[in-house]
CSV table of C-alpha atoms and ligand atoms in Angstrom, one decimal:
chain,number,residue,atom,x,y,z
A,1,UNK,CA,54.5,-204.7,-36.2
A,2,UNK,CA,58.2,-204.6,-35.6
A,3,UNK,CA,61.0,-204.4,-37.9
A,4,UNK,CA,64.3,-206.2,-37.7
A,5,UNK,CA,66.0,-202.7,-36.9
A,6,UNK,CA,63.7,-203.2,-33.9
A,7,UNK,CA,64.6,-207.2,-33.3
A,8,UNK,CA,68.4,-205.9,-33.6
A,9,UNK,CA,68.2,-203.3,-30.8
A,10,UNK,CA,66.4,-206.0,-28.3
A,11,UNK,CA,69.1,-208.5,-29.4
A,12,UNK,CA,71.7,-206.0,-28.2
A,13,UNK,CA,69.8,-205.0,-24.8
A,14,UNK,CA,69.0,-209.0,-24.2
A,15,UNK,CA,73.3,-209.4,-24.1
A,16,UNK,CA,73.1,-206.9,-21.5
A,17,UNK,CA,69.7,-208.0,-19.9
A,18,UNK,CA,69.0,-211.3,-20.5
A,19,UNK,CA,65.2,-212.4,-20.4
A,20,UNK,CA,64.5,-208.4,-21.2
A,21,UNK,CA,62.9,-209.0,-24.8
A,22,UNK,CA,59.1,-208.6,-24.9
A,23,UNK,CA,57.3,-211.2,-25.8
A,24,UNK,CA,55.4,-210.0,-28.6
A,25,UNK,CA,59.0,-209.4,-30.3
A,26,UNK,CA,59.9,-212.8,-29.6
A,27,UNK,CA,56.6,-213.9,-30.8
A,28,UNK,CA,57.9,-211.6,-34.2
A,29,UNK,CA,61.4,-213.2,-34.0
A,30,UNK,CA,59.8,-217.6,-34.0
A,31,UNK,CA,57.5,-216.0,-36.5
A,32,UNK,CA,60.3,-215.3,-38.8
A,33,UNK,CA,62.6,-218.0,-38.1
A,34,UNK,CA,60.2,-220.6,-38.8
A,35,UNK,CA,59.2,-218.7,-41.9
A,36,UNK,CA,62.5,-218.5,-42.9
A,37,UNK,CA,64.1,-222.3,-42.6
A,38,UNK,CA,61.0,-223.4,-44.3
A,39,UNK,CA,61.4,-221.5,-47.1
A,40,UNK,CA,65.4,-222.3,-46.8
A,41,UNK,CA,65.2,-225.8,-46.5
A,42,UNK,CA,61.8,-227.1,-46.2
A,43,UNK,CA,62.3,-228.9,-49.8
A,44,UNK,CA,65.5,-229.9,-49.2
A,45,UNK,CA,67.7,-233.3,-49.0
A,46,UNK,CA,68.5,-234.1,-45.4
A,47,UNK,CA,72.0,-235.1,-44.7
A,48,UNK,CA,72.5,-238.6,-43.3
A,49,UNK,CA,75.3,-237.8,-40.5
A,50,UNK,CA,78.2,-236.1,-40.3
A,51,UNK,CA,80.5,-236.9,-43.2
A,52,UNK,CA,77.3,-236.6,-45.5
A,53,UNK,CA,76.9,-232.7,-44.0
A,54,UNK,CA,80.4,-232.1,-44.7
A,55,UNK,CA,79.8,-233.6,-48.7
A,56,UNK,CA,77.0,-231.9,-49.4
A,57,UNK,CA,78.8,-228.8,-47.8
A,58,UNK,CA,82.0,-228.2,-50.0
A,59,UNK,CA,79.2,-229.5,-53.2
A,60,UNK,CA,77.0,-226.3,-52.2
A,61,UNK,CA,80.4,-224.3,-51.8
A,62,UNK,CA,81.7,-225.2,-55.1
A,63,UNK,CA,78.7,-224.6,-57.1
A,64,UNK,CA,78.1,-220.9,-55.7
A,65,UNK,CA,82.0,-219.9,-56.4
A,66,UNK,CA,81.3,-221.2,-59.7
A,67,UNK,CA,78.7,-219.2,-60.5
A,68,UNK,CA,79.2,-215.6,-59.1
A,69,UNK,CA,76.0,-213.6,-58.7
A,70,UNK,CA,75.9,-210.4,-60.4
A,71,UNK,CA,76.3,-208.3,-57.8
A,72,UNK,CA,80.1,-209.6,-56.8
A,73,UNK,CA,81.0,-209.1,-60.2
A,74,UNK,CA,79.7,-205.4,-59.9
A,75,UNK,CA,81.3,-204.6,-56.9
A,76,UNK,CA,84.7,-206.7,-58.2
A,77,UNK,CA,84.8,-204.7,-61.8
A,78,UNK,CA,82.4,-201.4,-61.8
A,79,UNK,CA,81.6,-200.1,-58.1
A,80,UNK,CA,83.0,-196.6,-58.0
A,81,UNK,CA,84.5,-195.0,-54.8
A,82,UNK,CA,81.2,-192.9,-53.3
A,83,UNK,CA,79.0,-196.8,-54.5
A,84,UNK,CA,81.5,-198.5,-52.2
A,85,UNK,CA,81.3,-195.9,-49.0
A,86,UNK,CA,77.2,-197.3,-49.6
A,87,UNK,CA,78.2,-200.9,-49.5
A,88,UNK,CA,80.6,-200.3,-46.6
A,89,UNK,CA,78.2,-198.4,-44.5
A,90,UNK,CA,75.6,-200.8,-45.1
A,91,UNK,CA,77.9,-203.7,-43.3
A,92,UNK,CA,79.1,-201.4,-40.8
A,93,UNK,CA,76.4,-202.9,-38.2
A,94,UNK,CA,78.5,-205.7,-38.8
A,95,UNK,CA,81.8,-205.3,-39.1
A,96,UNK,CA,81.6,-202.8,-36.0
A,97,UNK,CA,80.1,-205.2,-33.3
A,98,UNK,CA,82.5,-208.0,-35.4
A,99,UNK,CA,82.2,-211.8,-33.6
A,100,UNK,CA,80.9,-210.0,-30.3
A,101,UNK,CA,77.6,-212.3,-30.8
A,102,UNK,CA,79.5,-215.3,-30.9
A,103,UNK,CA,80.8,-215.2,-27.1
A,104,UNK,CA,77.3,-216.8,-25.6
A,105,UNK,CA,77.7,-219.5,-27.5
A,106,UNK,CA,80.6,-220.7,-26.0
A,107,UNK,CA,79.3,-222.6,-22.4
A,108,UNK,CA,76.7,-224.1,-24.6
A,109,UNK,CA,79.9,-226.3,-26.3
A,110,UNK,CA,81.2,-229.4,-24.9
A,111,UNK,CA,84.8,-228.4,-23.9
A,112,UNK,CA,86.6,-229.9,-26.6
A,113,UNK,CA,84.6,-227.7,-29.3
A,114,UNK,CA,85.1,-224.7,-27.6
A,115,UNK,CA,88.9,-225.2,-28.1
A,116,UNK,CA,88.5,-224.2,-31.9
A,117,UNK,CA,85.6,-221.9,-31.0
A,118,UNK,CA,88.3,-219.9,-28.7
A,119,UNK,CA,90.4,-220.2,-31.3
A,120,UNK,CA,88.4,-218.2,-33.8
A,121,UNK,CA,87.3,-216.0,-31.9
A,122,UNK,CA,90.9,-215.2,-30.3
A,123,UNK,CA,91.9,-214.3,-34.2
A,124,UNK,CA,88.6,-212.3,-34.4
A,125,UNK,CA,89.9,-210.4,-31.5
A,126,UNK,CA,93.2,-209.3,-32.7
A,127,UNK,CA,95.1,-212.4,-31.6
A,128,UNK,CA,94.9,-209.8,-28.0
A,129,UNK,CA,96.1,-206.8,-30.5
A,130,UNK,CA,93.3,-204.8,-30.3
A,131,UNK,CA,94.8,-202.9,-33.6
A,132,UNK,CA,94.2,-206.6,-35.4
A,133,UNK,CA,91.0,-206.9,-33.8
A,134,UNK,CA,88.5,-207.5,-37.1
A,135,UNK,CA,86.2,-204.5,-35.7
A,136,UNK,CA,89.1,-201.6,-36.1
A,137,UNK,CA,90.1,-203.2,-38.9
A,138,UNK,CA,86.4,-201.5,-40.1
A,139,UNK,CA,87.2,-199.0,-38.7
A,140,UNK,CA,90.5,-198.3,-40.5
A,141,UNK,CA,88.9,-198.6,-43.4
A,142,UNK,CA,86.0,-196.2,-42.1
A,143,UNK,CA,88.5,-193.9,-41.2
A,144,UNK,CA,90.2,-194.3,-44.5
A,145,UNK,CA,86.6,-193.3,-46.6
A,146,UNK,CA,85.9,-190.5,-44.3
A,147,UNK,CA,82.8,-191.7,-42.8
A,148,UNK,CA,81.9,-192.1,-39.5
A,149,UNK,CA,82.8,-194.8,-36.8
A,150,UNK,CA,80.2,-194.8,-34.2
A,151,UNK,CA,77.7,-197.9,-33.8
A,152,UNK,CA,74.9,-195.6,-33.4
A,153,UNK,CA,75.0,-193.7,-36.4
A,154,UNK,CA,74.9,-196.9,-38.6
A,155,UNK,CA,71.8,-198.1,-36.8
A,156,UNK,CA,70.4,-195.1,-37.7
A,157,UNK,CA,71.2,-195.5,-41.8
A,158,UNK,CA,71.4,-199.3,-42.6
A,159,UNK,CA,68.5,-201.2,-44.5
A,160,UNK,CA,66.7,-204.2,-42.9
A,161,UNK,CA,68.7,-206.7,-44.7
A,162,UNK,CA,72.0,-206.0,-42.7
A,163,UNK,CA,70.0,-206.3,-38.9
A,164,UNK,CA,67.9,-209.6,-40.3
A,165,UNK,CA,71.6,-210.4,-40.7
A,166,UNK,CA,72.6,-210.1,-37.4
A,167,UNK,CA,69.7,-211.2,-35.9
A,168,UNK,CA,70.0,-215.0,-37.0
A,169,UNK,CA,73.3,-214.8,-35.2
A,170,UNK,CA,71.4,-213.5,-31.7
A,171,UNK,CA,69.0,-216.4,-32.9
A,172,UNK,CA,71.5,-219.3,-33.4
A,173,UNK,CA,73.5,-218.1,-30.3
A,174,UNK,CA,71.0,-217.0,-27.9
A,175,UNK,CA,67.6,-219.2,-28.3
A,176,UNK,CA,67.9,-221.9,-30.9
A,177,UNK,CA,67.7,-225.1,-28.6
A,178,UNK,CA,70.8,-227.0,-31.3
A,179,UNK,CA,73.7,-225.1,-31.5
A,180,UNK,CA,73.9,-227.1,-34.6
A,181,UNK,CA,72.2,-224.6,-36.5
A,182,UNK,CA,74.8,-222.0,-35.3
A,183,UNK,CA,78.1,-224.1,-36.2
A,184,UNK,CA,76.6,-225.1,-39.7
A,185,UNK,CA,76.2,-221.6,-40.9
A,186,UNK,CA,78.9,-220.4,-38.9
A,187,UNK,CA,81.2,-223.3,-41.3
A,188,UNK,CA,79.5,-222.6,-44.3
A,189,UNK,CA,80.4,-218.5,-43.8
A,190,UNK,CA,84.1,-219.6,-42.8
A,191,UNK,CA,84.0,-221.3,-45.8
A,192,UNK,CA,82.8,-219.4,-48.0
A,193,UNK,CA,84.0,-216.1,-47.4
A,194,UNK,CA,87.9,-216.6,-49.1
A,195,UNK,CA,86.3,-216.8,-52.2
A,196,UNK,CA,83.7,-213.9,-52.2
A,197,UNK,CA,85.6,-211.6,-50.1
A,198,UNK,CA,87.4,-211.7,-53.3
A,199,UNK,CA,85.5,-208.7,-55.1
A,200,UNK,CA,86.0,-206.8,-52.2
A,201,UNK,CA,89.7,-207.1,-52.3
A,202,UNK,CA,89.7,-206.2,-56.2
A,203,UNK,CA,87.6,-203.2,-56.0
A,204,UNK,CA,90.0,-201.8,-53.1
A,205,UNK,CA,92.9,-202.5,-55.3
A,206,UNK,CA,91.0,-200.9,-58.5
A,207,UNK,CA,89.7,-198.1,-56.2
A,208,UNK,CA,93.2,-197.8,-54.6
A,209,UNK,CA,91.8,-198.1,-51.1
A,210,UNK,CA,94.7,-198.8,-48.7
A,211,UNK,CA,92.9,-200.1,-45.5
A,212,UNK,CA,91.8,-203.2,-47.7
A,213,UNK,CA,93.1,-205.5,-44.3
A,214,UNK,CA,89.3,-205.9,-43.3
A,215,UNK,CA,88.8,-207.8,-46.7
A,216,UNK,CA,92.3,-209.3,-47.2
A,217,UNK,CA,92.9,-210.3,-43.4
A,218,UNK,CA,89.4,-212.4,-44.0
A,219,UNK,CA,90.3,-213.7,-47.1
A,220,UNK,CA,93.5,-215.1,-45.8
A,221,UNK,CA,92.5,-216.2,-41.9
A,222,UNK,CA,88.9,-217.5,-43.2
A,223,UNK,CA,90.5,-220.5,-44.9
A,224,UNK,CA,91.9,-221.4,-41.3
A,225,UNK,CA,88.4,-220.1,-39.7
A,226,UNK,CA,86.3,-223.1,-41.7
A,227,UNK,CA,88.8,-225.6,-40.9
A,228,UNK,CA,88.2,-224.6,-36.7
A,229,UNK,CA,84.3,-224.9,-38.2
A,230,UNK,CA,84.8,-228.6,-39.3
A,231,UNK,CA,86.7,-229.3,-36.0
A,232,UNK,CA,83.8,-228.0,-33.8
A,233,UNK,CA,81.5,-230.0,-36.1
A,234,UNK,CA,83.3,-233.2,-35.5
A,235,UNK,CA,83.8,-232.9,-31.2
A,236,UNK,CA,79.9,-232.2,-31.3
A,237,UNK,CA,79.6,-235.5,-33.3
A,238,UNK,CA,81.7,-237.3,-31.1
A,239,UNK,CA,80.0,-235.9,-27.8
A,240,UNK,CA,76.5,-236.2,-29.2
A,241,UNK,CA,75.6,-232.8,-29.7
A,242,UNK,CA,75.3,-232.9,-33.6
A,243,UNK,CA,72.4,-232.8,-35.5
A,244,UNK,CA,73.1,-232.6,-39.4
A,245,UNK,CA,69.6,-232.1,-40.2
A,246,UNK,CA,69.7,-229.1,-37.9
A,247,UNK,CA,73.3,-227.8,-39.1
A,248,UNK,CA,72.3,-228.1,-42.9
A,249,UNK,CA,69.0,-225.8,-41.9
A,250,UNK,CA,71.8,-223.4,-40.2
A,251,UNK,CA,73.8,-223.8,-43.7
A,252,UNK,CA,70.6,-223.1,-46.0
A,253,UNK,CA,69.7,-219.5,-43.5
A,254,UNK,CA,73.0,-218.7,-43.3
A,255,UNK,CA,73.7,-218.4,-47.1
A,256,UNK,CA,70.0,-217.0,-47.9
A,257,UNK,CA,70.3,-214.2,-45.3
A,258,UNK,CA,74.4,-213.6,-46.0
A,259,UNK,CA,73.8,-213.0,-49.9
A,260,UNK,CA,70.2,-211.1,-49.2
A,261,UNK,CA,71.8,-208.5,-47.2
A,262,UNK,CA,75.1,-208.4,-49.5
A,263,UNK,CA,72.5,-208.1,-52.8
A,264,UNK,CA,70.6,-205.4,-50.9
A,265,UNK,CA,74.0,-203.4,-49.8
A,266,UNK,CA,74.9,-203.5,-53.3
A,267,UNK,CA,71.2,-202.7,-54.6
A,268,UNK,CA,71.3,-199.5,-52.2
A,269,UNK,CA,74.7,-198.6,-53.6
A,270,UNK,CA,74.0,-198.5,-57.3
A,271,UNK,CA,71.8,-195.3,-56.5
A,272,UNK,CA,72.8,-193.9,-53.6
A,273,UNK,CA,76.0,-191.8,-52.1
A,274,UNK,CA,76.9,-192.6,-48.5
A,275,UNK,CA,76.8,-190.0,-46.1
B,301,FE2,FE1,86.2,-211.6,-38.7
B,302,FE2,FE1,86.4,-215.7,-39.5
């Protein structure tokens, strides 16, 4: 049986390899997926088309920024210094391999969505400065905690919740036929993320941690990031390529599997001191 630590590290080798997973971990990975969107959004409401996606989008939206869980109040008001080294090395898989996932998706766009796409992804990149770059913005803040910076060592450390994570991404980019599914949660994290990137930015400032650019930077360009998201949403709808059916199912994953690894992260912070 394999675990998603294990899915994670194929993921990585197929960007290098393509066609090099095993088939009994793909066989692991459709196993999971399927699992996963029927439990997601096997009950749910289908949107109609496009302006119906985007309706029941910012509804979804609203209602979970009215109603922070528990944990992004913990980490906005209580999470002490040696907690938050936890929650930052649990999202260190992340934030150090930061939008590198996203390039494959790119030929699979009709040209005039990857204009926002490239447009994203040239902000996720530093705008060319690789000191903006999103990923040493980690590690500035890395650097900052006095913890380590190296990929390996956080593979090593993380919980499961942080690669299943990932591995939607290496999912949605690499083998879901609709790249529907990747734009929908992609636009729902956009959209999302000004608003509960906001406890991260308070517990800096409470915590007086000065590399807080990771958080701030996201909180700030994110706004701009979802409204790229909406534009790739509507060239897909104009060239055909849009499925709302498909991109609400990438919404529903995305959010499940975003807040299980952040609830996890803070979970495993509560009692434990980062290395
Ligand atoms: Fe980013
Ligand atoms: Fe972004």
């Amino acid at each position: 049986m394999f675990t998603h630590k294990d899915l994670f590290l194929a993921n990585r080798s197929e960007l290098s390899v393509p066609n090099s997973m095993p088939d009994d971990m793909r066989q692991f990975e459709l196993a999971w997926i399927d699992r996963s969107i029927h439990k997601t959004s096997g009950e749910s409401e289908m949107p109609s088309d496009l302006a119906n996606f985007r309706t029941m989008l910012a509804n979804l939206i609203d209602a979970d920024a009215a109603d922070e869980p528990e944990t992004a109040s913990f980490v906005a008001t209580d999470i002490n210094l040696d907690q938050f080294r936890t929650l930052v090395q649990e999202f260190a898989v992340d934030g150090l391999t930061e939008a590198q996932i996203f390039w494959p998706v790119m030929p699979r766009l009709s040209l005039a969505a990857q204009m926002p796409m490239m447009r994203m992804m040239i902000d996720e990149f530093g705008s060319g400065n690789p000191v903006r770059a999103h990923t040493n913005l980690y590690i500035n803040l890395l650097k900052e905690l006095d913890m380590r910076t190296d990929l390996q060592y956080y593979i090593d450390v993380s919980g499961d919740a942080i690669f299943e994570f990932a591995n939607m991404y290496y999912w949605m980019v690499l083998r879901a036929r609709d790249t529907s599914f990747f734009v929908g949660a992609l636009t729902y994290f956009e959209t999302m993320i000004p608003t509960f990137f906001d406890c991260y930015v308070k517990a800096c400032e409470r915590l007086g941690v000065q590399e807080h650019a990771y958080y701030s930077e996201h909180v700030h360009i994110d706004e701009f990031h979802a409204a790229e998201g909406h534009r790739i949403l509507r060239a897909m709808d104009k060239d055909g390529d849009f499925s709302p059916d498909n991109a609400w199912r990438g919404v529903l994953l995305g959010r499940h599997l975003t807040m299980s690894a952040f609830d996890a992260a803070v979970d495993k912070s509560r009692d434990a001191i980062a290395a």
